[in-house]
Tab-separated table of C-alpha atoms (C1' of nucleotides) in Angstrom:
chain	number	residue	atom	x	y	z
N	397	UNK	CA	-23.143	12.547	34.960
N	398	UNK	CA	-20.095	12.166	32.828
N	399	UNK	CA	-18.502	15.119	31.164
N	400	UNK	CA	-20.696	15.305	28.144
N	401	UNK	CA	-21.322	18.613	26.524
N	402	UNK	CA	-24.960	17.828	25.925
N	403	UNK	CA	-27.038	17.002	28.918
N	404	UNK	CA	-28.134	13.714	30.198
N	405	UNK	CA	-29.607	11.107	27.919
N	406	UNK	CA	-31.474	8.928	30.343
N	407	UNK	CA	-34.148	7.140	28.434
N	408	UNK	CA	-34.821	3.472	27.810
N	409	UNK	CA	-31.866	1.177	28.098
N	410	UNK	CA	-30.210	3.695	30.288
N	411	UNK	CA	-28.311	1.176	32.343
N	412	UNK	CA	-25.575	2.475	30.144
N	413	UNK	CA	-24.718	5.332	32.350
N	414	UNK	CA	-23.524	3.428	35.337
N	415	UNK	CA	-20.368	2.680	33.509
N	416	UNK	CA	-19.722	6.393	33.370
N	417	UNK	CA	-19.718	6.940	37.093
N	418	UNK	CA	-16.319	6.644	38.726
N	419	UNK	CA	-17.842	4.144	41.082
N	420	UNK	CA	-18.504	1.506	38.538
N	421	UNK	CA	-15.814	2.129	36.009
N	422	UNK	CA	-13.323	0.189	38.097
N	423	UNK	CA	-15.123	-3.073	37.993
N	424	UNK	CA	-16.275	-2.886	34.374
N	425	UNK	CA	-15.894	-6.492	33.253
N	426	UNK	CA	-15.531	-6.372	29.484
N	427	UNK	CA	-15.698	-2.602	29.348
N	428	UNK	CA	-18.630	-2.156	27.067
N	429	UNK	CA	-18.796	1.483	27.964
N	430	UNK	CA	-18.281	2.804	24.461
N	431	UNK	CA	-21.084	0.760	22.979
N	432	UNK	CA	-23.423	1.594	25.806
N	433	UNK	CA	-22.765	5.285	25.456
N	434	UNK	CA	-23.382	5.081	21.754
N	435	UNK	CA	-26.621	3.215	22.231
N	436	UNK	CA	-27.798	5.634	24.825
N	437	UNK	CA	-27.130	8.619	22.650
N	438	UNK	CA	-28.756	7.034	19.647
N	439	UNK	CA	-31.803	6.234	21.690
N	440	UNK	CA	-32.001	9.717	23.083
N	441	UNK	CA	-32.012	11.308	19.646
N	442	UNK	CA	-34.561	8.885	18.392
N	443	UNK	CA	-36.822	9.368	21.410
N	444	UNK	CA	-36.673	13.133	21.229
N	445	UNK	CA	-37.696	13.173	17.595
N	446	UNK	CA	-40.348	10.553	18.005
N	447	UNK	CA	-41.911	12.288	20.988
N	448	UNK	CA	-42.066	15.557	19.124
N	449	UNK	CA	-43.583	13.962	16.036
N	450	UNK	CA	-46.219	12.218	18.133
N	451	UNK	CA	-47.052	15.414	19.906
N	452	UNK	CA	-47.502	17.381	16.725
N	453	UNK	CA	-49.512	14.685	15.004
N	454	UNK	CA	-51.828	14.697	17.966
N	455	UNK	CA	-52.071	18.446	18.357
N	456	UNK	CA	-52.170	19.460	14.728
N	457	UNK	CA	-53.983	16.527	13.178
N	458	UNK	CA	-55.560	14.694	16.070
N	459	UNK	CA	-53.790	11.590	14.838
N	460	UNK	CA	-51.096	9.202	15.988
N	461	UNK	CA	-47.770	7.964	14.680
N	462	UNK	CA	-48.933	4.394	14.053
N	463	UNK	CA	-51.820	5.647	11.966
N	464	UNK	CA	-49.565	7.965	10.048
N	465	UNK	CA	-47.112	5.163	9.404
N	466	UNK	CA	-49.785	2.829	8.185
N	467	UNK	CA	-51.098	5.416	5.775
N	468	UNK	CA	-47.558	6.120	4.646
N	469	UNK	CA	-47.212	2.500	3.648
N	470	UNK	CA	-50.362	2.676	1.601
N	471	UNK	CA	-49.524	5.965	-0.005
N	472	UNK	CA	-47.391	4.456	-2.728
N	473	UNK	CA	-49.586	1.428	-3.278
N	474	UNK	CA	-52.429	2.784	-5.314
N	475	UNK	CA	-53.830	-0.695	-5.770
N	476	UNK	CA	-53.782	-1.343	-2.071
N	477	UNK	CA	-51.619	-3.650	-0.061
N	478	UNK	CA	-52.023	-6.986	1.622
N	479	UNK	CA	-52.285	-6.747	5.378
N	480	UNK	CA	-49.376	-9.077	5.967
N	481	UNK	CA	-47.147	-7.014	3.744
N	482	UNK	CA	-47.969	-3.899	5.722
N	483	UNK	CA	-47.165	-5.733	8.907
N	484	UNK	CA	-43.754	-6.779	7.609
N	485	UNK	CA	-42.883	-3.364	6.300
N	486	UNK	CA	-43.869	-1.625	9.478
N	487	UNK	CA	-42.065	-4.232	11.541
N	488	UNK	CA	-45.004	-4.730	13.847
N	489	UNK	CA	-47.140	-7.728	14.709
N	490	UNK	CA	-50.063	-8.706	12.493
N	491	UNK	CA	-52.479	-8.349	15.379
N	492	UNK	CA	-51.413	-4.775	15.739
N	493	UNK	CA	-52.222	-4.022	12.122
N	494	UNK	CA	-55.642	-5.577	12.498
N	495	UNK	CA	-56.483	-3.092	15.219
N	496	UNK	CA	-55.085	-0.077	13.411
N	497	UNK	CA	-56.899	-1.024	10.238
N	498	UNK	CA	-60.179	-1.272	12.096
N	499	UNK	CA	-59.824	2.239	13.408
N	500	UNK	CA	-58.684	3.762	10.133
N	501	UNK	CA	-61.485	2.034	8.286
N	502	UNK	CA	-64.016	3.371	10.772
N	503	UNK	CA	-62.758	6.896	10.289
N	504	UNK	CA	-62.941	6.525	6.524
N	505	UNK	CA	-59.233	6.848	5.824
N	506	UNK	CA	-58.776	3.407	4.360
N	507	UNK	CA	-60.854	0.769	2.657
N	508	UNK	CA	-60.575	-2.937	3.178
N	509	UNK	CA	-61.501	-5.793	0.870
N	510	UNK	CA	-61.128	-9.519	0.921
N	511	UNK	CA	-59.021	-10.725	-1.944
N	512	UNK	CA	-61.175	-12.364	-4.634
N	513	UNK	CA	-58.524	-14.991	-5.307
N	514	UNK	CA	-57.674	-15.910	-1.723
N	515	UNK	CA	-60.278	-15.363	0.886
N	516	UNK	CA	-57.793	-15.356	3.709
N	517	UNK	CA	-56.199	-12.191	2.401
N	518	UNK	CA	-57.270	-8.678	3.311
N	519	UNK	CA	-56.391	-5.851	0.964
N	520	UNK	CA	-56.328	-2.344	2.335
N	521	UNK	CA	-55.969	0.933	0.506
N	522	UNK	CA	-56.220	4.648	1.140
N	523	UNK	CA	-59.555	6.164	0.300
N	524	UNK	CA	-59.492	9.482	-1.568
N	525	UNK	CA	-60.277	11.145	1.726
N	526	UNK	CA	-57.503	9.228	3.431
N	527	UNK	CA	-55.067	10.185	0.718
N	528	UNK	CA	-55.887	13.859	1.010
N	529	UNK	CA	-55.520	13.756	4.768
N	530	UNK	CA	-52.283	11.864	4.563
N	531	UNK	CA	-50.785	14.298	2.112
N	532	UNK	CA	-51.411	17.154	4.498
N	533	UNK	CA	-49.830	15.246	7.336
N	534	UNK	CA	-46.880	14.104	5.290
N	535	UNK	CA	-46.044	17.611	4.165
N	536	UNK	CA	-46.162	18.867	7.731
N	537	UNK	CA	-44.168	15.873	8.940
N	538	UNK	CA	-41.418	16.508	6.422
N	539	UNK	CA	-41.210	20.061	7.670
N	540	UNK	CA	-40.928	19.023	11.300
N	541	UNK	CA	-38.134	16.619	10.543
N	542	UNK	CA	-36.363	19.194	8.432
N	543	UNK	CA	-36.499	21.585	11.368
N	544	UNK	CA	-35.280	19.061	13.888
N	545	UNK	CA	-32.411	17.891	11.728
N	546	UNK	CA	-31.770	21.258	10.145
N	547	UNK	CA	-28.982	22.191	12.527
N	548	UNK	CA	-26.740	19.593	10.946
N	549	UNK	CA	-24.540	20.676	8.090
N	550	UNK	CA	-24.885	18.843	4.791
N	551	UNK	CA	-21.553	17.242	5.470
N	552	UNK	CA	-22.484	16.086	8.961
N	553	UNK	CA	-25.720	14.742	7.606
N	554	UNK	CA	-23.893	12.730	5.007
N	555	UNK	CA	-21.388	11.406	7.516
N	556	UNK	CA	-24.111	10.475	9.936
N	557	UNK	CA	-26.104	8.748	7.235
N	558	UNK	CA	-23.045	6.758	6.327
N	559	UNK	CA	-22.154	5.819	9.891
N	560	UNK	CA	-25.702	4.754	10.554
N	561	UNK	CA	-25.525	2.497	7.532
N	562	UNK	CA	-22.489	0.851	9.056
N	563	UNK	CA	-24.202	0.557	12.373
N	564	UNK	CA	-27.194	-1.033	10.777
N	565	UNK	CA	-24.959	-3.594	9.111
N	566	UNK	CA	-23.416	-4.332	12.470
N	567	UNK	CA	-26.799	-4.787	14.112
N	568	UNK	CA	-28.281	-6.881	11.355
N	569	UNK	CA	-25.131	-8.969	11.223
N	570	UNK	CA	-25.264	-9.577	14.922
N	571	UNK	CA	-28.941	-10.462	14.831
N	572	UNK	CA	-28.353	-12.830	11.978
N	573	UNK	CA	-25.567	-14.720	13.714
N	574	UNK	CA	-27.626	-16.003	16.616
N	575	UNK	CA	-29.761	-18.581	14.844
N	576	UNK	CA	-32.946	-16.630	15.053
N	577	UNK	CA	-35.304	-17.301	12.154
N	578	UNK	CA	-34.693	-14.717	9.488
Z	678	UNK	CA	-44.346	-12.394	16.358
Z	679	UNK	CA	-44.067	-11.523	12.714
Z	680	UNK	CA	-40.682	-11.954	11.208
Z	681	UNK	CA	-39.679	-8.538	10.210
Z	682	UNK	CA	-37.870	-7.576	7.131
Z	683	UNK	CA	-34.507	-6.282	8.036
Z	684	UNK	CA	-33.508	-4.768	4.745
Z	685	UNK	CA	-35.965	-2.005	4.237
Z	686	UNK	CA	-36.245	0.610	6.898
Z	687	UNK	CA	-39.938	1.276	6.977
Z	688	UNK	CA	-40.785	1.803	10.578
Z	689	UNK	CA	-42.416	4.683	12.361
Z	690	UNK	CA	-42.255	7.983	10.603
Z	691	UNK	CA	-41.643	6.191	7.382
Z	692	UNK	CA	-43.373	8.710	5.215
Z	693	UNK	CA	-39.815	9.430	4.350
Z	694	UNK	CA	-39.612	6.912	1.618
Z	695	UNK	CA	-42.073	8.419	-0.747
Z	696	UNK	CA	-39.507	10.995	-1.601
Z	697	UNK	CA	-37.345	8.191	-2.873
Z	698	UNK	CA	-39.870	6.974	-5.390
Z	699	UNK	CA	-39.512	8.476	-8.841
Z	700	UNK	CA	-43.133	9.433	-8.647
Z	701	UNK	CA	-42.798	11.931	-5.906
Z	702	UNK	CA	-39.327	13.206	-6.323
Z	703	UNK	CA	-40.398	15.674	-8.981
Z	704	UNK	CA	-42.787	17.620	-6.856
Z	705	UNK	CA	-40.745	17.681	-3.675
Z	706	UNK	CA	-41.554	21.108	-2.294
Z	707	UNK	CA	-38.687	22.081	-0.043
Z	708	UNK	CA	-36.817	18.863	-0.694
Z	709	UNK	CA	-36.521	17.502	2.786
Z	710	UNK	CA	-35.427	14.170	1.440
Z	711	UNK	CA	-32.044	14.160	3.095
Z	712	UNK	CA	-33.429	14.791	6.547
Z	713	UNK	CA	-36.188	12.277	6.113
Z	714	UNK	CA	-33.761	9.602	5.007
Z	715	UNK	CA	-31.563	10.325	7.971
Z	716	UNK	CA	-34.465	10.151	10.384
Z	717	UNK	CA	-35.661	6.937	8.885
Z	718	UNK	CA	-32.289	5.302	9.181
Z	719	UNK	CA	-31.795	6.494	12.714
Z	720	UNK	CA	-35.168	5.161	13.683
Z	721	UNK	CA	-34.502	1.834	12.060
Z	722	UNK	CA	-31.302	1.306	14.008
Z	723	UNK	CA	-32.919	2.333	17.209
Z	724	UNK	CA	-35.938	0.113	16.658
Z	725	UNK	CA	-33.846	-2.915	15.790
Z	726	UNK	CA	-31.799	-2.600	18.945
Z	727	UNK	CA	-34.742	-1.851	21.155
Z	728	UNK	CA	-36.762	-4.763	19.836
Z	729	UNK	CA	-33.884	-7.135	20.444
Z	730	UNK	CA	-33.293	-5.838	23.950
Z	731	UNK	CA	-36.956	-6.188	24.802
Z	732	UNK	CA	-37.026	-9.700	23.438
Z	733	UNK	CA	-34.025	-10.816	25.450
Z	734	UNK	CA	-35.183	-9.159	28.637
Z	735	UNK	CA	-38.410	-11.028	28.277
Z	736	UNK	CA	-36.946	-14.376	27.302
Z	737	UNK	CA	-33.950	-14.425	29.572
Z	738	UNK	CA	-35.262	-12.517	32.571
Z	739	UNK	CA	-39.003	-12.470	32.157
Z	740	UNK	CA	-38.784	-8.714	32.470
Z	741	UNK	CA	-39.434	-5.626	30.390
Z	742	UNK	CA	-37.471	-2.634	29.225
Z	743	UNK	CA	-39.411	-0.079	31.296
Z	744	UNK	CA	-38.770	-2.109	34.431
Z	745	UNK	CA	-35.132	-2.455	33.605
Z	746	UNK	CA	-34.855	1.270	32.970
Z	747	UNK	CA	-36.522	2.133	36.206
Z	748	UNK	CA	-34.191	-0.117	38.152
Z	749	UNK	CA	-31.263	1.354	36.252
Z	750	UNK	CA	-32.213	4.779	37.529
Z	751	UNK	CA	-32.285	3.513	41.090
Z	752	UNK	CA	-29.085	1.576	40.812
Z	753	UNK	CA	-26.870	4.538	41.470
Z	754	UNK	CA	-29.102	6.094	44.110
Z	755	UNK	CA	-28.428	4.015	47.175
Z	756	UNK	CA	-30.588	6.304	49.281
Z	757	UNK	CA	-33.472	6.012	46.902
Z	758	UNK	CA	-34.942	8.550	44.606
Z	759	UNK	CA	-38.019	10.702	44.535
Z	760	UNK	CA	-40.648	9.500	42.147
Z	761	UNK	CA	-40.791	12.758	40.248
Z	762	UNK	CA	-37.060	12.697	39.714
Z	763	UNK	CA	-37.284	9.236	38.206
Z	764	UNK	CA	-40.052	10.420	35.936
Z	765	UNK	CA	-37.948	13.321	34.675
Z	766	UNK	CA	-34.871	11.219	34.126
Z	767	UNK	CA	-36.705	8.546	32.263
Z	768	UNK	CA	-38.559	11.163	30.242
Z	769	UNK	CA	-41.923	9.540	30.847
Z	770	UNK	CA	-45.102	10.749	32.495
Z	771	UNK	CA	-45.530	10.586	36.272
Z	772	UNK	CA	-48.587	8.384	35.903
Z	773	UNK	CA	-46.486	5.885	34.081
Z	774	UNK	CA	-43.992	5.688	36.903
Z	775	UNK	CA	-46.752	5.164	39.421
Z	776	UNK	CA	-47.830	2.027	37.584
Z	777	UNK	CA	-44.320	0.668	37.105
Z	778	UNK	CA	-43.501	1.279	40.740
Z	779	UNK	CA	-46.581	-0.609	41.853
Z	780	UNK	CA	-45.544	-3.651	39.896
Z	781	UNK	CA	-41.909	-3.574	40.918
Z	782	UNK	CA	-42.913	-3.124	44.540
Z	783	UNK	CA	-45.262	-6.103	44.336
Z	784	UNK	CA	-42.489	-8.272	42.940
Z	785	UNK	CA	-40.139	-7.167	45.699
Z	786	UNK	CA	-37.623	-5.408	43.483
Z	787	UNK	CA	-38.108	-1.984	44.953
Z	788	UNK	CA	-39.296	-0.433	48.178
Z	789	UNK	CA	-41.381	2.662	48.513
Z	790	UNK	CA	-41.676	5.076	51.382
Z	791	UNK	CA	-43.419	8.337	52.000
Z	792	UNK	CA	-40.949	11.086	52.747
Z	793	UNK	CA	-40.995	11.959	56.440
Z	794	UNK	CA	-40.563	15.639	55.683
Z	795	UNK	CA	-43.091	15.993	52.880
Z	796	UNK	CA	-45.951	13.587	52.793
Z	797	UNK	CA	-46.631	14.226	49.123
Z	798	UNK	CA	-43.323	12.721	48.176
Z	799	UNK	CA	-42.712	9.043	47.477
Z	800	UNK	CA	-39.207	7.709	47.761
Z	801	UNK	CA	-38.343	4.513	45.979
Z	802	UNK	CA	-35.223	2.406	46.173
Z	803	UNK	CA	-33.931	-0.964	45.042
Z	804	UNK	CA	-34.256	-3.708	47.592
Z	805	UNK	CA	-31.237	-5.988	48.032
Z	806	UNK	CA	-33.105	-8.550	45.971
Z	807	UNK	CA	-33.861	-5.964	43.318
Z	808	UNK	CA	-30.259	-4.888	43.212
Z	809	UNK	CA	-29.023	-8.420	42.729
Z	810	UNK	CA	-31.523	-9.028	39.976
Z	811	UNK	CA	-30.691	-5.782	38.290
Z	812	UNK	CA	-27.006	-6.468	38.301
Z	813	UNK	CA	-27.542	-9.717	36.483
Z	814	UNK	CA	-29.689	-8.031	33.902
Z	815	UNK	CA	-27.348	-5.099	33.472
Z	816	UNK	CA	-24.381	-7.329	32.818
Z	817	UNK	CA	-26.301	-9.277	30.199
Z	818	UNK	CA	-27.637	-6.088	28.693
Z	819	UNK	CA	-24.174	-4.626	28.300
Z	820	UNK	CA	-23.150	-7.771	26.489
Z	821	UNK	CA	-26.083	-7.634	24.090
Z	822	UNK	CA	-25.342	-4.041	23.190
Z	823	UNK	CA	-21.681	-4.801	22.757
Z	824	UNK	CA	-22.611	-7.554	20.334
Z	825	UNK	CA	-25.021	-5.443	18.362
Z	826	UNK	CA	-22.636	-2.519	18.086
Z	827	UNK	CA	-19.517	-4.610	17.885
Z	828	UNK	CA	-19.321	-4.579	14.116
Z	829	UNK	CA	-18.416	-0.929	14.237
Z	830	UNK	CA	-14.740	-0.024	14.354
Z	831	UNK	CA	-13.509	2.112	17.216
Z	832	UNK	CA	-13.096	4.937	14.782
Z	833	UNK	CA	-16.595	4.618	13.381
Z	834	UNK	CA	-17.963	4.428	16.879
Z	835	UNK	CA	-16.213	7.637	17.801
Z	836	UNK	CA	-17.385	9.418	14.668
Z	837	UNK	CA	-20.928	8.251	15.178
Z	838	UNK	CA	-20.911	9.328	18.804
Z	839	UNK	CA	-19.736	12.728	17.731
Z	840	UNK	CA	-22.250	13.123	14.936
Z	841	UNK	CA	-25.039	12.055	17.239
Z	842	UNK	CA	-23.967	14.738	19.665
Z	843	UNK	CA	-24.319	17.274	16.888
Z	844	UNK	CA	-27.664	15.869	15.942
Z	845	UNK	CA	-28.865	16.080	19.489
Z	846	UNK	CA	-27.837	19.706	19.631
Z	847	UNK	CA	-29.792	20.315	16.457
Z	848	UNK	CA	-32.865	18.630	17.859
Z	849	UNK	CA	-32.734	20.254	21.248
Z	850	UNK	CA	-32.085	23.598	19.602
Z	851	UNK	CA	-35.048	23.175	17.345
Z	852	UNK	CA	-37.295	22.106	20.190
Z	853	UNK	CA	-36.148	25.035	22.247
Z	854	UNK	CA	-36.919	27.624	19.590
Z	855	UNK	CA	-40.654	27.047	19.511
Z	856	UNK	CA	-41.594	28.430	22.907
Z	857	UNK	CA	-42.572	25.093	24.423
Z	858	UNK	CA	-42.052	24.828	28.192
Z	859	UNK	CA	-38.812	23.015	28.881
Q	623	DA	C1'	-59.060	-37.214	-2.764
Q	624	DC	C1'	-58.121	-35.831	1.576
Q	625	DA	C1'	-55.715	-35.332	5.853
Q	626	DA	C1'	-51.954	-32.680	7.590
Q	627	DA	C1'	-49.438	-28.658	7.207
Q	628	DT	C1'	-49.220	-23.973	6.205
Q	629	DA	C1'	-50.902	-19.220	5.658
Q	630	DA	C1'	-53.239	-15.175	6.772
Q	631	DC	C1'	-55.376	-13.143	9.569
Q	632	DT	C1'	-58.248	-12.249	14.332
Q	633	DT	C1'	-58.860	-12.495	19.190
Q	634	DT	C1'	-57.270	-12.289	23.791
Q	635	DA	C1'	-54.747	-11.148	27.884
Q	636	DA	C1'	-51.430	-8.353	29.628
Q	637	DG	C1'	-48.448	-4.514	29.839
Q	638	DC	C1'	-46.863	0.152	28.496
Q	639	DT	C1'	-47.910	5.065	27.786
Q	640	DT	C1'	-50.063	9.328	27.670
Q	641	DG	C1'	-52.956	13.579	28.640
Q	642	DA	C1'	-56.264	15.100	31.514
Q	643	DA	C1'	-58.644	15.288	35.666
Q	644	DG	C1'	-58.603	14.465	40.637
Q	645	DT	C1'	-56.514	14.189	45.532
Q	646	DT	C1'	-53.702	15.386	49.190
Q	647	DT	C1'	-50.039	18.408	51.062
Q	648	DT	C1'	-47.236	22.374	51.183
Q	649	DT	C1'	-46.140	26.855	50.304
Q	650	DC	C1'	-47.063	31.644	49.480
Q	651	DG	C1'	-49.071	36.106	49.790
Q	652	DA	C1'	-52.103	39.490	51.678
W	623	DT	C1'	-53.743	33.279	59.720
W	624	DC	C1'	-55.986	31.488	56.010
W	625	DG	C1'	-57.331	30.931	51.444
W	626	DA	C1'	-55.358	30.504	46.815
W	627	DA	C1'	-51.826	28.501	44.175
W	628	DA	C1'	-48.485	25.121	43.407
W	629	DA	C1'	-46.465	20.514	43.932
W	630	DA	C1'	-46.382	15.662	43.848
W	631	DC	C1'	-48.416	12.268	42.980
W	632	DT	C1'	-52.730	8.938	41.579
W	633	DT	C1'	-56.582	7.669	38.802
W	634	DC	C1'	-58.832	7.286	34.514
W	635	DA	C1'	-59.936	6.602	29.708
W	636	DA	C1'	-57.895	5.511	25.466
W	637	DG	C1'	-54.742	3.818	22.448
W	638	DC	C1'	-50.612	1.107	21.155
W	639	DT	C1'	-48.169	-3.315	21.224
W	640	DT	C1'	-47.039	-7.944	21.694
W	641	DA	C1'	-47.065	-13.176	22.254
W	642	DA	C1'	-49.930	-16.768	22.163
W	643	DA	C1'	-53.949	-19.095	20.955
W	644	DG	C1'	-57.802	-19.542	17.791
W	645	DT	C1'	-60.224	-19.369	12.917
W	646	DT	C1'	-60.744	-19.981	8.362
W	647	DA	C1'	-58.840	-20.923	3.852
W	648	DT	C1'	-55.372	-22.830	0.805
W	649	DT	C1'	-51.604	-26.069	-0.290
W	650	DT	C1'	-49.155	-30.263	-0.061
W	651	DG	C1'	-47.944	-34.852	0.284
W	652	DT	C1'	-49.413	-39.368	-0.461
DNA sequence: ACAAATAACTTTAAGCTTGAAGTTTTTCGA
DNA sequence: TCGAAAAACTTCAAGCTTAAAGTTATTTGT
């Protein structure tokens, strides 16, 4: 493991590391080591937080992150939201939403109606029960995140937020270039 | 696959946003808005990259990220690696590895042997075929990441790497505090 | 008006992932 | 030594996720 002060980030995409080893560094073709290290570290942070959030949602609320996210989308839409819109906002496939909605409707957290003006469209909304439950979860969630990120100074937080904005522009720019449908 | 909106970061954990809305900002209890925004942005970057990597692994190599990661772990271990060690390094459950190993063994990418000294232990290693395949994928992967992160200046990359190190310390510190087993 | 295209889901098949429970081996302690 | 405990998986049930194919409903082009 390279000389990093914090210990090994090995998760998904971890092919990164082999550039670190003295063995491979010699033959590095375009030397993408810096980017790989960055990606690996980003992924590690993200995975650590996500794993912890999942764990606590399960243990403290017997729920899951996807369900929480779906309810979060609905929280601000008091009139409900079209299924396709939820899918886009959550960046997941429509089929996925269908399944989640089924479960959340069964458990009484959300309601689902067919649009009166377009019978293809499904409108989903939090039920009062769902809203109450979500508010409890959201408050707890905010606390967890605050704890996990709390070791960062205000300044570091601001810098990180800014650098991540730049990174996002880089990513989106790169994705846009290759003629993938927007 | 739904075309996902790139602009708004709404993915997993997105309860964040409701602090942004004028509605909620008034009653923010401990005001964890800064941390939530940071988390949301981090997650967005990570998700965008991961989704793209998965897509390309599938389209260009008919493979998956978990398989790639598993092979990446083996790449540097020419003598093979114990299954439990792989599980720890990849930060996933042992049962998960069992399944992945089965598939990769079937396809001839890895070999699997029972340790001669301890018959509980499974040792897995890349086959020559697996190694060749992995090297192709790894080279492509490094290029994808370089593209995605390439819009970042060297300076920004360095700053981001540093801030992420601080963040990771914050996270790990926070996780450590609550007496969860390491 | 009406057929073709488009939209908005839903269904399906396949793969990933986990926590919990189960199996086989080793190790440890009295 | 020998039985209990621990280790290292494996199996299982459930849930998430996606791409692709299928349905039903609405729009469009002519």
